[in-house]
Coordinates of C-alpha atoms in Angstrom, one line a residue:
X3 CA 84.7 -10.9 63.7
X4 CA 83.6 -10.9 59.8
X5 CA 81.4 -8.7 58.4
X6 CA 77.7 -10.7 59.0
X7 CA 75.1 -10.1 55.9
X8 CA 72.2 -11.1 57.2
X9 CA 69.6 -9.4 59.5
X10 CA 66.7 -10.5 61.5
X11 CA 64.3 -8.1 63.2
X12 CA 62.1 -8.9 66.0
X13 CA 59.4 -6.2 67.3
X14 CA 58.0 -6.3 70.3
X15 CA 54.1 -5.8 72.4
X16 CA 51.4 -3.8 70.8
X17 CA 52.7 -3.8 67.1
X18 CA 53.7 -5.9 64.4
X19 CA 56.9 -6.0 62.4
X20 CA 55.7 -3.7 59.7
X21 CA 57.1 -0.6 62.4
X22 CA 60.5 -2.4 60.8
X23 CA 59.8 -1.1 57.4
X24 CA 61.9 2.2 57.4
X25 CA 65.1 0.4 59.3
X26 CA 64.4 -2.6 56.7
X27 CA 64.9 0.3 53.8
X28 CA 68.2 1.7 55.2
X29 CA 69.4 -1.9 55.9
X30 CA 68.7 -3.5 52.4
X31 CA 69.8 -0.6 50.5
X32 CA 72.9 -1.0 52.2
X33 CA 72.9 -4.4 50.9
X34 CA 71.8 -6.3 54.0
X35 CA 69.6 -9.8 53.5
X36 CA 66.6 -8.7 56.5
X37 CA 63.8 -10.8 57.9
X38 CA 61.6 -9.4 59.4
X39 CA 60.0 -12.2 61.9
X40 CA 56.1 -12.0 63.0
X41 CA 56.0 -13.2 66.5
X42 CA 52.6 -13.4 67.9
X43 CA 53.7 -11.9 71.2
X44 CA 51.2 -14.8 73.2
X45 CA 54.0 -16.4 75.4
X46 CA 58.1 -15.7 75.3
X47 CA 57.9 -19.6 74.5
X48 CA 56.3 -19.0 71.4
X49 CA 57.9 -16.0 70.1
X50 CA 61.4 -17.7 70.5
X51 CA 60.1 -20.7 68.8
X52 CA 58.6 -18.0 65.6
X53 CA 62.4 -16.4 65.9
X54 CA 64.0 -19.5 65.6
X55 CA 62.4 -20.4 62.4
X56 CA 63.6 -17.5 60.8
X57 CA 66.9 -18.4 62.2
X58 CA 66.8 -22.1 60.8
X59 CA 66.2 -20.8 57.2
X60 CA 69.8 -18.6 57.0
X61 CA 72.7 -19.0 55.3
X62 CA 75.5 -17.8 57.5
X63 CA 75.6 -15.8 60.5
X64 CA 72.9 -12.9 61.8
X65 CA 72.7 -10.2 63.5
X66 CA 69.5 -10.9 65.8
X67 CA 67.5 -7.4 66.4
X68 CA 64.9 -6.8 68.9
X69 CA 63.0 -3.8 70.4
X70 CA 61.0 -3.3 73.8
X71 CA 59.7 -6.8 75.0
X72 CA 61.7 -8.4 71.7
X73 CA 65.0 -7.8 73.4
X74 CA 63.9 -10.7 75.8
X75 CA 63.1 -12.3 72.9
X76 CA 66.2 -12.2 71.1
X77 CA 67.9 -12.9 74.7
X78 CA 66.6 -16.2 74.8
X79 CA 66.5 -16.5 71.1
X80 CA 69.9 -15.7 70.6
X81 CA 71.8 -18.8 71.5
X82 CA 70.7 -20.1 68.2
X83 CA 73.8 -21.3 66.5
X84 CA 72.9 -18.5 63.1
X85 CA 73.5 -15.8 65.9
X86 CA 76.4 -13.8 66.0
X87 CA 76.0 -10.5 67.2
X88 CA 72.6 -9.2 69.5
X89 CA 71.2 -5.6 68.7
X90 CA 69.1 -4.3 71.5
X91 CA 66.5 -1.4 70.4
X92 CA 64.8 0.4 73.3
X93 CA 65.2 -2.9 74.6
X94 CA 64.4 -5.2 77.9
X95 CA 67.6 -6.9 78.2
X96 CA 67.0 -9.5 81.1
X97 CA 69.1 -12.2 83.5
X98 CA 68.6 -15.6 83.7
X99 CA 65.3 -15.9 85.6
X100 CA 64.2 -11.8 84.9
X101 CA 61.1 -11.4 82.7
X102 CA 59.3 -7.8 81.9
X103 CA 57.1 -8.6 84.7
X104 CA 59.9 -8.7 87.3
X105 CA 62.1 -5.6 85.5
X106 CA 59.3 -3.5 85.7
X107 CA 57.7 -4.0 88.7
X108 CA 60.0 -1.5 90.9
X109 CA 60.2 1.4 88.5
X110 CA 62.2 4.3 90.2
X111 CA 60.7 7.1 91.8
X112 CA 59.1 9.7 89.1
X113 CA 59.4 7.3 86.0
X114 CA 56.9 7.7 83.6
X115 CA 54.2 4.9 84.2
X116 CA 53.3 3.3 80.8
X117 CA 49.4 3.1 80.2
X118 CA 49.0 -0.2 80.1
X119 CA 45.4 -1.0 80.5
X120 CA 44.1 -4.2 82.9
X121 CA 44.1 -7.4 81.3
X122 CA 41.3 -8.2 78.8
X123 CA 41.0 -12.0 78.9
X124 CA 44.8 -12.6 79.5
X125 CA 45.8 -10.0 76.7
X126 CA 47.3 -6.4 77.3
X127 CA 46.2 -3.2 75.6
X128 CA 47.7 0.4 76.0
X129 CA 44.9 2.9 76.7
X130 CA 44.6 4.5 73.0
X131 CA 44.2 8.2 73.4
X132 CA 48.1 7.9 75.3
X133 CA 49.6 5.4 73.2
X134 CA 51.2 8.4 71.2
X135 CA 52.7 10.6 74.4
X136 CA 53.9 7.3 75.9
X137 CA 55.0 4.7 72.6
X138 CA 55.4 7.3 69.7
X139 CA 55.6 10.9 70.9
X140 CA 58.1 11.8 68.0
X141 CA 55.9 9.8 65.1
X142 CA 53.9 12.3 62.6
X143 CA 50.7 12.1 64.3
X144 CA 48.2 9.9 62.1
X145 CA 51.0 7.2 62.0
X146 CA 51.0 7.4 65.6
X147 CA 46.6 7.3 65.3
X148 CA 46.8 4.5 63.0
X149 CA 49.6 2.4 65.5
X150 CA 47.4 2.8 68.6
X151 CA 44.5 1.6 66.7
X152 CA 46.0 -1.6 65.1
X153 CA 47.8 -2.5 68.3
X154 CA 48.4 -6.6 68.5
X155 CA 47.2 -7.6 71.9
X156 CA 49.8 -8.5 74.2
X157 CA 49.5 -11.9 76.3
X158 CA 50.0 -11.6 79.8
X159 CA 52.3 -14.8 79.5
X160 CA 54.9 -13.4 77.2
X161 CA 54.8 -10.5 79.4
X162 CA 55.7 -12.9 82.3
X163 CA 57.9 -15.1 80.3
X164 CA 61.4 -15.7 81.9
X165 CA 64.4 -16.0 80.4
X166 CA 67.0 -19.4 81.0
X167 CA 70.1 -18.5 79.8
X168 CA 71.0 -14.6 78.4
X169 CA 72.3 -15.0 75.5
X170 CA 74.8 -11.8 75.7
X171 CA 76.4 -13.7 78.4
X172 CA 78.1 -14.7 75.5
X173 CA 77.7 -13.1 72.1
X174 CA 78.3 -9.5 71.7
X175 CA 75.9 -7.2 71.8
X176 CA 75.1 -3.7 70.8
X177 CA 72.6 -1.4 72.5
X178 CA 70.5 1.9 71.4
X179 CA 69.5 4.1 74.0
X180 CA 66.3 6.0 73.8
X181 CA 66.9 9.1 75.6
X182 CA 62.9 10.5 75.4
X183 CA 61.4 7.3 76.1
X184 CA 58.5 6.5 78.2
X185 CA 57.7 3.0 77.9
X186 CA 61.2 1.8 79.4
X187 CA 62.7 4.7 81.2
X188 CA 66.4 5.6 79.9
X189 CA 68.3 5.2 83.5
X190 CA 66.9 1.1 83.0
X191 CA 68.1 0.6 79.5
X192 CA 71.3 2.5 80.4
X193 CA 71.8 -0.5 83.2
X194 CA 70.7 -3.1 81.5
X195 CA 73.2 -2.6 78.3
X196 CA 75.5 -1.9 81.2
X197 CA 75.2 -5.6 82.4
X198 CA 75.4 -7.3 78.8
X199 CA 78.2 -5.1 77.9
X200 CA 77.3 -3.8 75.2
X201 CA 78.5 -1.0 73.1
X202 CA 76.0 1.5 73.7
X203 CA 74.6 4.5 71.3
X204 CA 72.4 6.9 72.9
X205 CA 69.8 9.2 70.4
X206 CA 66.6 11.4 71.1
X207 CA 64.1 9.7 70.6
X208 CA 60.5 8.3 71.9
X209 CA 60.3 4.2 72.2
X210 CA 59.1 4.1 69.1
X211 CA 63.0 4.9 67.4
X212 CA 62.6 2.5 65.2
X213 CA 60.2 3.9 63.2
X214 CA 61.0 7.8 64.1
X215 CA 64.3 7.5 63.6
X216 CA 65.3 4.5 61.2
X217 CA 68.5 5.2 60.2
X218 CA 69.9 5.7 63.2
X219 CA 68.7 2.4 64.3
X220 CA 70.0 0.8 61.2
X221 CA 73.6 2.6 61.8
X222 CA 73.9 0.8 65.4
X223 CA 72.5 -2.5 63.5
X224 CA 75.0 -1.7 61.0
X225 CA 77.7 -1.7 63.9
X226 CA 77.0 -4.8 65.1
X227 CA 77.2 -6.4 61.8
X228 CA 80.3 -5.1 61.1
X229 CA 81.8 -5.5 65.1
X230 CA 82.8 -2.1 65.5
X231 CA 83.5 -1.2 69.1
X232 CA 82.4 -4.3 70.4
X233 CA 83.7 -7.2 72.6
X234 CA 85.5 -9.7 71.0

């Protein structure tokens, strides 16, 4: 596989791409083209069709990057023809037919339970004064104030929004482990990059990696642009 040069970043419920900013540094200095797409996180339709914009507007192949609810984006989003490699962050990476509705709704006995508030006119919130212990435990603590307090609403249809065909069924993909997170527990990302295949990394870290811990993100992201230990 040649070495891809392009990168596009997709985040996932409660924030906005700007949490991309650090692993957007590492990548560019590294001479990396990154976009960094704005999906409005209302339905799993919508943010695909936001992804695939980006998409349209490359010149040669990407490496498509998503974290928490974006890996279902990029899952979907990924059979684009401008994707070569998938790079899941902390990621939900669902089956044909799975959404995060139907992945989390059997956590295993003694998994953190994210606070995730009741719906507010079809829209999701998590419940502020946790949103650091739960999303960004290892994030200096005003940046994890200020992320709790700009959180994007999250629409109850994205959340239920399944995918049709996984695009790591066949692409290859990479996969970063969270091992502190409590959003998606670490025994379900470790089964679903099992499933895709993917060439897993694993790193301390809260769900929030991708802003604690940028350059390790961008190394895996890196690795995926680059096809090192992945399938051919």
């Amino acid at each position: 596989m040649a070495p891809i040069r392009n990168i596009v970043l997709v985040h996932g419920g409660f924030v906005d791409g700007s949490g991309w900013q650090g692993v957007y540094e590492h990548l560019t200095a590294d001479g990396y083209r990154v976009a960094v797409v704005q999906n409005p996180t209302l339905s799993l339709a919508g943010d695909v069709a936001a992804t695939h914009q980006v998409l349209d507007g490359l010149h040669g192949p990407a490496v498509l990057v998503g974290h928490s609810y974006g890996g279902v984006v990029i899952t979907e989003a990924g059979n684009h023809p401008n994707v070569a490699a998938l790079a899941y962050i902390a990621a939900f990476a669902p089956d044909k037919g799975e959404s995060v509705s139907s992945l989390i709704a059997d956590p295993p006995p003694g998994a953190p339970v994210p606070p995730i508030l009741p719906p507010q006119d079809g829209f999701l919130f998590l419940e502020r004064d946790k949103f650091a212990a739960s999303f960004a435990a290892d994030v200096p603590a005003a940046q994890a104030a200020f992320m709790a307090d700009s959180q994007v609403p999250w629409g109850v249809d994205a959340l239920g929004g399944a995918v049709s065909e996984p695009a790591w069924r066949t692409k290859p993909s990479w996969y970063l482990v969270a091992a502190d997170d409590r959003m998606i527990p670490p025994p379900a990302q470790r089964a679903m990059s099992e499933r895709a295949g993917a060439t897993v990394t694993e790193t301390p870290g809260s769900h929030a990696v991708y802003v604690s811990r940028p350059a390790v993100v961008a190394a895996v992201i890196t690795q995926a642009a680059e096809g090192r230990n992945g399938r051919p």
